[in-house]
Amino acid sequence: MSIFEIYINKIKELIKKKQKNLELKNLNDFKNVTVEVPPSNFDSDLSCNVSLILGKINKKNPKELAEKIKKIIYENLNDFENIEIAGPGFLNFKLSKASLIANINGIIKNRETYGRKNSNKTYNIEFVSANPTGPMHVGHCRGAIFGDVLANLLKFNGNKVTKEYYINDYGNQIYNFVKSVFLRIREIKYDEEFINNEDLYPGEYIILIGKKIIDENKNEKFDNFKKSFELLKKYSLKYSMELIKTDLKNLGIKHDIFFSESVLIKNKLVDKAVSHLRDKKFVVDGYLKPPKGETDSNWKKQKRLIFKSTLFGDDTDRALQKNDSSWTYFANDIGYHMDKVNRKYDYLINVLGADHTGYIKRITAAVSAISDNKTNLDCKVCQLVKLFKNGKPFKMSKRAGEFISAKDLLDEVDKDAIRFIMLNRSNDVELDFDFDKILEKNKENPVFYVQYSFARINSLFRNLNKKLDYDISLNIKNFNLNDIEAKILRKVLEWPKIVEVSSTKLEPHRITYYLYELATLFHSYWSMGNEDFNLKFIENGKIKREEILAIVSTVAIVVKRGMNILGVSLPEQM
RNA sequence: GCGUUCGUAGCUCAACUGGAUAGAGCGCCUGACUUCGGAUCAGGAGGUUGAGGGUUCAAAUCCUUCCGGGCGCACCA
């Protein structure tokens, strides 16, 4: 349990017990009552808003109520050295030396699990799901890393997480992809010019795939597209998935399940899902309304199968069949999601690119319909990545087949830096990715800055001939923290809160920000010895005070836990 | 037009699902290297949180009307 949970529970219990003395009629289950980190300008470790909340529902002056609660806490708990009432009625607590020591010891003792928010749910995270028509590009990287770190985070808390990739290996795009490979093969084998048009994939990788296929099928003439189609499809998909899997591997990502759309269709999962929804009357024969703003000249009214997604909050009902009565992409996706629902996860998460925002309502509607509102699907959108080099943006042009691929990125920048930078923004904000900054070894590069703090801590321990997990013993009689040490410890105590919020909100960027802040405090602490010789850590080869090692150890522990979740390496020396 | 998302310091962004005096980095100005690794640090200037209205003890955060950018918008995937 985190320090915040421990004290919120203690305070609640105490107030419940003393409810009459406090003349509180209504506790309302302590809804919205929290223990938080106070703003940094207050010299306190913890802060509680209980008197503001209870004051309001009991129509009492919050400051007066706070005084009473403060008195009761003093009389019943001896964890605090000081309690202050601040602002409109916050209770600010300063922990006693004994409880500070207990906390530090607890962190050091439970270094592997410190910060964990215990939970044992099952999650399915679908992410990347890049079309198998070509290698991954930079935008996919962001979603890939986001999903992977989310998985790490949820696993850290004790949940079971399945990482899944949906392969869209069906439909027109695959036809065009295979055709492109065919035409490239004709080009190589028979010197026929490859004439690009909008439906085809011109990229260089298509040529490579073509060459590989030629090598593996020496006797095949490739004189008839129809005849060669199945063979070409098999190999083309295989090789392009290999490209994608290599990129993922180089980013440090491994999915548990690759789920194929064409297998889904072959196994009639779509038919099953649709008839399931038809039984519930959510799928009917009907007519779609023409899109608004469209003049009806192009609009053909046609009877088709329709999913009534408006019953579940969508803006319009959605077609499940095309004009030729084959399934739409959405229908297939319903089949896929029914399969996920049937696999009985507690939570489903889809990580999507910004261009799929418009798809969210209908797919969440579908999941609600399939599961009778029992399964919750959370769609997280990763916004665009904008690349910069030499201060200038580069553009990606899909038409010319020129885009910056994950491989291009990995060739220049190591995976640690890519992972950290991609998470250095909230997922719903566009991200500027600067090739130059990321290669620098200074403060402008946050990955380096955080790694460097850990390296410095290791260097300190090396100088003392001690190991990082050396058994620190603190003595209550002469335990004393200076201002910066108290500040650092408060930051370290905040770690469980960061884990909790990041995982409940599914926002891993909070971890990168936090680690940067922690590293800043640490570097500042480290450098104080430059200003004032008395603040140096070591004298005559020995540590001056045991508290220093304790504080620094807790920093190392948290940095390590954080970077593990981010999947970023943490060298002991740089 | 509809939906969705964002708008916070000169620039790029945070802000603990409503909290206290809105915080970082870059850039700008001023300082600290006989170093426990200066690959760093200390200090300063910089804000009507796009605009107006509302909800309340408390709003960048919730509601509402505008303004402005991104993305999407039958039968593609």
XYZ file of C-alpha atoms (C1' of nucleotides) in Angstrom:
651
model
C 0.000 0.000 0.000
C 1.305 3.460 -0.794
C 1.853 6.047 1.876
C -1.149 7.935 0.541
C -3.441 4.948 0.898
C -2.108 4.182 4.357
C -2.854 7.629 5.695
C -6.132 8.136 3.929
C -7.289 4.930 5.580
C -5.988 5.934 8.983
C -7.633 9.325 8.768
C -10.945 7.928 7.580
C -10.994 5.354 10.314
C -10.235 7.894 12.952
C -12.896 10.306 11.772
C -15.457 7.541 11.618
C -14.614 6.639 15.183
C -14.834 10.237 16.346
C -17.772 11.179 14.177
C -19.872 12.259 17.170
C -17.160 14.377 18.738
C -16.704 16.128 15.416
C -20.476 16.624 15.087
C -20.466 15.247 11.599
C -23.800 13.867 10.447
C -22.788 12.878 6.992
C -19.529 11.235 5.931
C -20.803 10.294 2.473
C -18.297 7.442 2.317
C -15.516 10.033 2.155
C -16.161 10.493 -1.517
C -13.469 12.675 -3.143
C -11.436 12.748 0.049
C -7.791 12.284 -0.865
C -4.293 12.415 0.517
C -1.943 14.073 -1.944
C 1.461 15.605 -2.330
C 1.319 19.236 -1.230
C 2.620 21.935 -3.588
C 6.379 22.229 -3.324
C 6.330 25.576 -1.550
C 4.864 23.965 1.559
C 7.217 22.247 3.934
C 5.015 19.195 4.340
C 5.064 15.598 3.231
C 1.368 14.932 2.825
C -1.781 16.911 2.390
C -5.435 16.010 2.968
C -8.610 17.755 1.840
C -10.944 15.956 4.243
C -12.158 19.041 6.093
C -13.010 20.800 2.834
C -15.143 17.925 1.657
C -16.786 17.052 4.958
C -17.169 20.717 5.826
C -19.182 21.253 2.730
C -21.630 18.387 3.121
C -22.071 19.074 6.832
C -22.280 22.830 6.401
C -19.365 23.548 8.682
C -16.554 26.002 8.344
C -13.716 23.935 6.859
C -10.979 25.696 8.814
C -12.685 25.128 12.152
C -13.356 21.526 11.264
C -9.720 21.175 10.268
C -8.648 22.392 13.715
C -10.758 19.720 15.371
C -9.529 16.975 13.089
C -5.954 18.091 13.617
C -6.401 17.780 17.375
C -7.842 14.311 17.076
C -5.054 13.161 14.796
C -2.430 14.487 17.189
C -4.059 12.640 20.059
C -4.351 9.329 18.240
C -1.550 9.005 15.734
C 2.102 9.575 16.447
C 3.312 9.471 12.855
C 3.553 13.216 12.464
C 5.993 15.755 13.683
C 3.778 18.604 12.673
C 0.322 19.292 11.242
C -0.570 22.611 9.697
C -3.779 24.015 8.364
C -3.230 25.828 5.118
C -5.207 27.655 2.487
C -8.952 27.070 2.631
C -8.573 24.204 5.131
C -6.063 21.660 3.899
C -4.335 19.579 6.531
C -0.618 19.429 5.841
C 1.395 16.759 7.576
C 5.073 16.538 8.248
C 6.179 13.017 9.033
C 8.104 12.259 12.213
C 11.674 11.024 12.009
C 10.582 7.544 12.944
C 8.052 7.369 10.152
C 10.482 8.807 7.616
C 12.972 6.112 8.553
C 10.309 3.453 8.367
C 9.381 4.630 4.887
C 12.952 4.698 3.654
C 13.611 1.235 5.034
C 10.422 -0.010 3.448
C 11.448 1.268 0.031
C 14.906 -0.251 0.272
C 13.586 -3.550 1.528
C 10.913 -3.849 -1.152
C 12.954 -2.348 -3.937
C 11.597 -4.661 -6.627
C 7.969 -3.860 -5.984
C 8.086 -0.344 -4.606
C 5.250 1.657 -6.104
C 3.191 -1.289 -7.236
C -0.545 -0.724 -7.204
C -1.735 -4.250 -6.580
C -4.323 -5.498 -8.999
C -5.022 -8.820 -10.644
C -7.178 -8.126 -13.625
C -6.754 -9.401 -17.149
C -6.105 -6.987 -19.976
C -5.927 -7.318 -23.708
C -4.051 -4.533 -25.439
C -4.273 -4.406 -29.192
C -1.628 -2.153 -30.648
C 0.432 -1.455 -33.752
C -1.768 -3.569 -36.079
C 0.017 -1.869 -38.957
C -1.186 -3.024 -42.362
C 0.981 -5.855 -43.663
C 1.463 -4.016 -46.934
C 4.751 -2.492 -45.899
C 7.166 -1.759 -43.092
C 6.312 0.263 -40.030
C 6.652 4.014 -40.166
C 7.328 6.508 -37.425
C 3.699 6.961 -36.462
C 3.367 3.239 -35.823
C 6.385 3.448 -33.529
C 4.622 5.815 -31.216
C 1.593 3.576 -30.845
C 3.835 0.547 -30.551
C 5.823 1.997 -27.699
C 2.758 3.419 -26.022
C 1.029 0.044 -26.033
C 4.108 -1.813 -24.908
C 4.738 0.505 -21.969
C 1.105 0.369 -20.976
C 1.487 -3.397 -20.873
C 4.632 -3.143 -18.751
C 2.921 -0.773 -16.383
C -0.145 -2.936 -15.931
C 2.037 -6.000 -15.487
C 4.096 -4.221 -12.857
C 0.878 -3.848 -10.886
C 0.279 -7.573 -11.042
C -2.231 -7.737 -13.873
C -2.173 -10.297 -16.649
C -1.700 -8.603 -19.970
C -2.043 -10.016 -23.469
C -0.380 -7.967 -26.192
C -2.106 -8.464 -29.482
C -1.597 -7.509 -33.124
C -4.447 -7.661 -35.633
C -3.162 -8.443 -39.100
C -5.326 -6.921 -41.814
C -4.392 -9.552 -44.346
C -7.661 -9.450 -46.247
C -9.414 -7.213 -48.725
C -8.537 -4.854 -51.540
C -5.381 -3.484 -50.077
C -3.892 -6.972 -49.996
C -4.921 -7.507 -53.580
C -3.164 -4.282 -54.558
C -0.168 -5.132 -52.476
C 0.209 -8.549 -54.083
C -0.319 -7.005 -57.492
C 2.483 -4.549 -56.778
C 4.765 -7.418 -55.877
C 3.739 -9.204 -59.069
C 4.495 -6.170 -61.207
C 7.861 -5.711 -59.560
C 8.649 -9.347 -60.248
C 7.705 -8.826 -63.883
C 9.985 -5.828 -63.878
C 12.899 -7.832 -62.510
C 12.329 -10.964 -64.505
C 11.060 -9.579 -67.807
C 12.181 -5.982 -67.702
C 8.629 -4.675 -67.842
C 8.302 -1.130 -66.596
C 6.529 -0.722 -63.247
C 3.903 1.919 -63.841
C 2.784 3.454 -60.582
C -0.776 4.377 -59.914
C -2.613 5.363 -56.782
C -3.701 1.879 -55.822
C -0.269 0.323 -56.019
C 2.585 0.254 -53.560
C 5.697 1.579 -55.237
C 8.129 1.325 -52.301
C 11.619 -0.096 -52.478
C 10.724 -2.904 -50.079
C 8.341 -4.332 -52.676
C 11.324 -4.948 -54.931
C 13.145 -6.715 -52.116
C 10.131 -8.890 -51.439
C 9.892 -9.638 -55.164
C 13.514 -10.713 -55.301
C 13.117 -13.026 -52.352
C 10.060 -14.624 -53.915
C 11.897 -15.169 -57.187
C 14.758 -16.808 -55.291
C 12.460 -19.161 -53.462
C 10.398 -20.102 -56.504
C 12.921 -20.665 -59.253
C 10.559 -22.686 -61.436
C 7.664 -20.290 -61.244
C 7.227 -18.143 -64.354
C 4.873 -15.512 -62.905
C 3.182 -15.176 -66.259
C -0.351 -15.027 -64.977
C -1.337 -12.900 -61.997
C -4.488 -14.865 -61.251
C -2.667 -18.131 -61.311
C 0.174 -16.960 -59.129
C -1.991 -14.963 -56.742
C -2.252 -17.397 -53.838
C 1.427 -18.203 -53.925
C 2.388 -14.547 -54.164
C 0.038 -13.599 -51.388
C 1.434 -16.193 -49.055
C 5.024 -15.117 -49.581
C 4.377 -11.387 -49.751
C 2.537 -11.397 -46.462
C 5.131 -13.572 -44.860
C 7.969 -11.283 -45.844
C 6.234 -8.072 -45.004
C 5.243 -9.391 -41.575
C 8.869 -10.351 -41.120
C 9.856 -6.763 -41.803
C 7.362 -5.526 -39.249
C 8.365 -8.070 -36.651
C 12.002 -7.140 -37.066
C 11.192 -3.494 -36.482
C 9.174 -4.377 -33.407
C 11.951 -6.532 -32.086
C 14.451 -3.741 -32.559
C 12.175 -1.460 -30.606
C 12.086 -4.020 -27.818
C 8.504 -5.086 -28.427
C 7.067 -8.559 -28.550
C 3.389 -9.349 -29.054
C 1.791 -12.433 -27.555
C -0.775 -12.967 -30.270
C -0.898 -12.148 -33.964
C -4.507 -12.428 -35.004
C -5.193 -12.773 -38.714
C -8.213 -11.198 -40.348
C -8.335 -13.800 -43.098
C -8.320 -16.635 -40.560
C -11.134 -14.842 -38.781
C -13.156 -14.870 -41.975
C -12.240 -18.431 -42.826
C -13.480 -19.558 -39.420
C -16.797 -17.792 -39.967
C -16.347 -15.624 -36.892
C -17.901 -12.695 -38.685
C -21.014 -14.661 -39.579
C -21.290 -15.796 -35.980
C -20.914 -12.302 -34.613
C -23.445 -10.869 -37.014
C -26.039 -13.524 -36.283
C -25.422 -13.062 -32.580
C -26.209 -9.369 -32.982
C -29.127 -10.135 -35.264
C -30.654 -12.297 -32.527
C -30.459 -9.316 -30.222
C -32.072 -7.141 -32.892
C -29.033 -4.889 -33.094
C -28.435 -5.959 -36.672
C -31.251 -5.445 -39.142
C -31.903 -5.131 -42.860
C -32.259 -1.480 -43.598
C -31.217 1.625 -45.417
C -28.513 4.031 -44.412
C -29.223 7.723 -44.339
C -27.246 9.728 -46.844
C -24.306 11.498 -45.219
C -25.091 15.043 -44.198
C -23.847 17.801 -46.388
C -23.736 15.448 -49.359
C -26.014 16.177 -52.264
C -27.995 13.051 -52.990
C -26.865 12.901 -56.592
C -24.183 10.311 -55.795
C -26.213 8.610 -53.140
C -27.672 5.266 -53.987
C -30.272 4.026 -51.609
C -29.673 0.367 -51.150
C -30.927 -2.252 -48.815
C -28.192 -3.847 -46.714
C -27.331 -5.250 -43.312
C -26.975 -2.538 -40.741
C -25.645 -2.451 -37.200
C -27.686 -0.103 -35.066
C -24.713 1.496 -33.387
C -26.723 4.616 -32.554
C -28.291 2.548 -29.769
C -24.856 2.613 -28.153
C -23.902 6.214 -28.650
C -22.654 6.301 -32.227
C -23.672 9.164 -34.508
C -25.109 7.024 -37.246
C -25.857 3.382 -37.908
C -23.184 1.468 -39.784
C -23.181 -0.778 -42.800
C -21.934 -4.330 -42.436
C -22.095 -5.201 -46.109
C -20.766 -3.574 -49.204
C -22.746 -3.214 -52.418
C -21.496 -6.598 -53.536
C -22.793 -7.964 -50.202
C -19.337 -8.921 -48.926
C -18.473 -7.844 -45.378
C -17.194 -4.380 -44.646
C -14.017 -3.885 -42.673
C -16.170 -2.946 -39.716
C -18.114 -6.213 -39.882
C -14.849 -8.123 -39.778
C -13.709 -6.055 -36.852
C -16.913 -6.897 -35.014
C -16.093 -10.546 -35.530
C -12.629 -9.945 -34.184
C -13.874 -8.074 -31.141
C -16.435 -10.733 -30.396
C -13.583 -13.168 -30.257
C -11.759 -10.917 -27.819
C -14.894 -10.548 -25.708
C -15.306 -14.322 -25.646
C -11.789 -14.688 -24.380
C -13.088 -13.055 -21.184
C -10.685 -10.247 -20.467
C -11.601 -7.785 -17.747
C -10.519 -4.911 -19.962
C -9.910 -4.422 -23.652
C -7.659 -1.627 -24.818
C -7.108 -0.546 -28.427
C -4.262 1.778 -29.260
C -5.053 3.693 -32.421
C -3.461 6.275 -34.663
C -4.973 9.732 -34.937
C -6.505 8.937 -38.312
C -8.743 6.331 -36.687
C -10.376 8.627 -34.169
C -13.620 8.552 -36.093
C -13.754 4.802 -35.722
C -13.865 4.728 -31.921
C -17.560 5.266 -31.389
C -18.635 2.459 -33.645
C -16.222 -0.124 -32.323
C -16.961 0.663 -28.682
C -20.635 0.501 -29.604
C -20.029 -2.908 -31.115
C -18.250 -4.192 -28.029
C -21.063 -2.938 -25.814
C -23.621 -4.657 -28.024
C -21.712 -7.931 -28.193
C -21.038 -8.122 -24.472
C -24.312 -6.670 -23.175
C -22.332 -3.735 -21.814
C -20.241 -6.078 -19.738
C -16.897 -5.651 -21.434
C -15.307 -2.282 -21.452
C -13.264 -1.235 -24.474
C -10.962 1.716 -23.997
C -9.562 3.261 -27.170
C -6.417 5.336 -26.748
C -5.389 7.562 -29.609
C -1.790 8.475 -30.337
C -1.453 11.725 -32.229
C 0.909 12.391 -35.099
C 4.686 12.364 -34.853
C 6.375 15.264 -36.623
C 9.967 14.668 -37.549
C 12.609 17.352 -37.417
C 16.170 17.298 -38.613
C 18.487 20.292 -38.511
C 15.554 22.239 -37.169
C 13.555 21.591 -40.329
C 10.523 19.339 -40.564
C 10.654 16.464 -42.984
C 7.552 15.444 -44.792
C 6.414 11.983 -45.524
C 4.850 11.288 -48.839
C 2.979 8.068 -49.118
C 2.189 8.544 -52.763
C 5.797 8.640 -53.811
C 6.425 5.730 -51.487
C 8.791 7.870 -49.461
C 8.208 7.765 -45.784
C 10.436 7.620 -42.798
C 10.261 4.061 -41.647
C 10.874 2.660 -38.212
C 14.050 1.192 -39.630
C 15.330 4.585 -40.790
C 14.775 5.805 -37.266
C 16.433 2.807 -35.652
C 19.432 3.135 -37.951
C 20.213 6.538 -36.506
C 18.864 6.518 -32.974
C 18.994 3.792 -30.350
C 15.814 2.225 -29.092
C 16.143 3.624 -25.573
C 16.078 7.159 -26.826
C 13.205 6.472 -29.205
C 11.146 4.883 -26.461
C 11.716 7.652 -23.975
C 11.094 10.505 -26.398
C 7.941 8.939 -27.804
C 6.567 8.902 -24.265
C 7.702 12.371 -23.437
C 4.364 13.827 -24.437
C 0.813 13.028 -23.572
C -0.549 10.624 -26.193
C -3.222 13.054 -27.336
C -0.841 15.790 -28.304
C 1.282 15.918 -31.468
C 4.889 15.070 -30.856
C 7.946 16.725 -32.355
C 10.702 14.216 -32.792
C 14.035 15.905 -33.304
C 16.777 13.730 -34.729
C 19.537 16.056 -33.619
C 18.529 16.625 -30.033
C 18.086 12.973 -29.371
C 21.673 12.243 -30.337
C 23.045 14.806 -27.924
C 24.488 13.827 -24.605
C 23.282 16.676 -22.457
C 20.351 18.055 -20.568
C 18.385 18.724 -23.726
C 18.141 15.020 -24.129
C 15.929 13.780 -21.311
C 16.831 10.112 -21.762
C 20.451 10.883 -21.220
C 19.694 13.138 -18.281
C 17.804 10.442 -16.408
C 20.313 7.730 -17.274
C 23.112 9.988 -16.134
C 21.565 10.397 -12.689
C 21.632 6.641 -12.254
C 25.219 6.434 -13.502
C 26.262 9.079 -11.003
C 24.673 7.166 -8.151
C 26.533 4.060 -9.213
C 29.726 6.052 -9.372
C 29.209 7.198 -5.795
C 28.784 3.655 -4.569
C 31.810 2.527 -6.568
C 33.900 5.186 -4.938
C 32.846 3.873 -1.563
C 33.501 0.284 -2.576
C 29.922 -0.550 -1.813
C 27.193 -2.182 -3.794
C 24.028 -0.384 -4.738
C 21.952 -2.728 -2.638
C 24.216 -2.302 0.377
C 22.314 -2.661 3.632
C 21.806 0.819 4.979
C 21.196 1.285 8.675
C 19.690 4.515 9.845
C 19.937 5.681 13.404
C 16.922 7.517 14.751
C 18.941 9.449 17.325
C 20.965 11.384 14.805
C 18.752 11.108 11.756
C 18.434 14.422 10.050
C 17.549 15.450 6.532
C 18.457 18.779 5.033
C 16.007 20.663 2.794
C 17.022 19.133 -0.485
C 17.063 15.640 0.992
C 13.572 16.127 2.362
C 12.489 17.334 -1.064
C 13.993 14.329 -2.795
C 12.418 11.931 -0.352
C 9.029 13.530 -0.935
C 9.487 13.046 -4.640
C 10.412 9.415 -4.062
C 7.331 8.963 -1.895
C 5.255 10.287 -4.767
C 6.260 7.372 -7.008
C 3.350 5.072 -6.074
C 0.963 7.894 -6.893
C 2.534 8.293 -10.322
C 2.151 4.571 -10.970
C -1.439 4.641 -9.848
C -2.470 7.629 -11.912
C -0.549 6.485 -14.994
C -2.247 3.127 -14.888
C -5.777 4.219 -14.079
C -5.676 6.924 -16.731
C -3.577 4.822 -19.111
C -1.118 7.681 -19.435
C 2.456 6.426 -19.324
C 3.914 9.832 -20.169
C 3.495 10.750 -16.512
C 6.321 8.382 -15.727
C 8.797 10.061 -18.083
C 7.971 13.473 -16.697
C 8.280 12.232 -13.166
C 11.642 10.590 -13.778
C 12.960 13.769 -15.316
C 11.850 15.771 -12.286
C 13.395 13.276 -9.931
C 16.650 13.370 -11.895
C 16.633 17.179 -11.715
C 16.385 17.084 -7.933
C 19.104 14.511 -7.761
C 21.527 16.445 -10.003
C 20.884 19.514 -7.947
C 21.628 17.609 -4.741
C 24.785 16.152 -6.223
C 26.066 19.535 -7.330
C 25.642 21.228 -3.979
C 29.072 20.029 -3.007
C 30.479 22.314 -5.683
C 29.005 25.370 -4.033
C 29.714 24.366 -0.466
C 32.443 21.970 0.470
C 30.522 20.866 3.588
C 27.855 19.414 1.324
C 30.160 16.965 -0.376
C 29.083 13.394 0.186
C 32.463 11.794 0.768
C 35.258 12.709 3.138
C 38.474 10.710 3.381
C 36.943 7.942 1.323
C 33.978 7.551 3.634
C 30.385 8.671 3.404
C 29.737 11.603 5.689
C 26.258 10.661 6.797
C 24.330 7.455 6.300
C 21.264 9.482 5.301
C 22.994 10.413 2.054
C 23.266 6.812 0.961
C 19.707 6.172 2.022
C 18.291 9.030 -0.024
C 20.418 8.271 -3.038
C 19.487 4.585 -2.881
C 15.817 5.343 -2.939
C 16.357 7.525 -5.998
C 18.201 4.713 -7.744
C 15.428 2.283 -6.870
C 12.710 4.474 -8.296
C 14.673 5.387 -11.423
C 15.247 1.725 -12.039
C 11.603 0.772 -11.555
C 10.527 3.612 -13.815
C 12.976 2.883 -16.601
C 12.093 -0.807 -16.449
C 8.477 0.072 -17.068
C 9.477 2.330 -19.943
C 11.652 -0.446 -21.309
C 14.687 1.830 -21.388
C 18.091 0.545 -20.367
C 19.971 2.043 -17.473
C 23.756 1.739 -17.707
C 25.834 1.864 -14.527
C 28.535 3.799 -16.316
C 28.235 6.033 -19.334
C -21.921 20.904 -42.208
C -21.363 16.783 -38.430
C -18.094 14.229 -35.087
C -13.601 14.245 -32.430
C -9.340 16.401 -30.366
C -6.196 20.280 -28.982
C -5.515 25.802 -27.659
C -1.378 27.250 -21.023
C 5.388 31.917 -20.784
C 8.684 34.100 -27.163
C 8.941 28.334 -28.636
C 7.827 22.918 -27.203
C 4.903 21.041 -23.397
C 3.321 19.486 -17.747
C -0.286 20.183 -14.066
C -2.021 14.071 -9.389
C -9.936 12.483 -13.243
C -12.195 20.252 -9.353
C -7.616 22.079 -5.061
C -3.518 26.019 -2.283
C 1.001 31.384 -5.037
C -0.427 27.408 -12.753
C 5.146 24.280 -13.306
C 9.423 22.291 -16.577
C 12.773 22.413 -20.844
C 14.565 25.450 -24.877
C 15.705 30.542 -25.912
C 17.343 35.286 -23.304
C 20.276 37.686 -19.024
C 23.862 36.794 -14.615
C 27.006 33.415 -12.098
C 29.857 28.421 -10.466
C 35.084 23.939 -13.186
C 42.507 22.594 -7.998
C 35.063 17.915 -10.055
C 32.277 12.224 -4.803
C 31.937 12.163 -13.230
C 30.850 20.523 -14.938
C 27.793 15.191 -19.866
C 26.310 19.297 -14.290
C 24.466 23.197 -11.161
C 22.735 28.202 -8.907
C 20.014 32.756 -9.807
C 16.861 36.275 -12.908
C 13.206 38.040 -16.388
C 8.917 35.936 -18.777
C 1.182 34.283 -17.610
C -5.905 37.747 -17.803
C -4.464 29.245 -19.080
C -7.794 31.516 -27.042
C -12.552 34.914 -25.729
C -17.226 35.584 -23.139
C -20.877 33.518 -19.796
C -22.323 29.713 -16.082
C -21.842 25.771 -11.952
C -19.013 26.281 -6.297
C -15.827 27.111 -0.548
C -12.443 26.197 -4.898
C -12.087 25.953 -12.439
C -6.520 25.393 -17.037
C -9.724 21.184 -15.608
C -16.964 20.531 -15.515
C -21.359 22.979 -18.580
C -22.471 26.647 -22.513
C -21.695 30.070 -26.775
C -18.104 31.807 -29.939
C -12.830 31.981 -32.266
C -8.665 29.199 -34.129
C -5.461 24.530 -35.502
C -5.234 18.846 -36.283
C -7.731 14.307 -37.619
C -12.004 11.740 -39.479
C -16.715 11.741 -42.039
C -21.892 5.967 -47.129
C -20.473 1.700 -50.079
C -11.717 1.871 -48.200
C -8.826 -0.679 -44.763
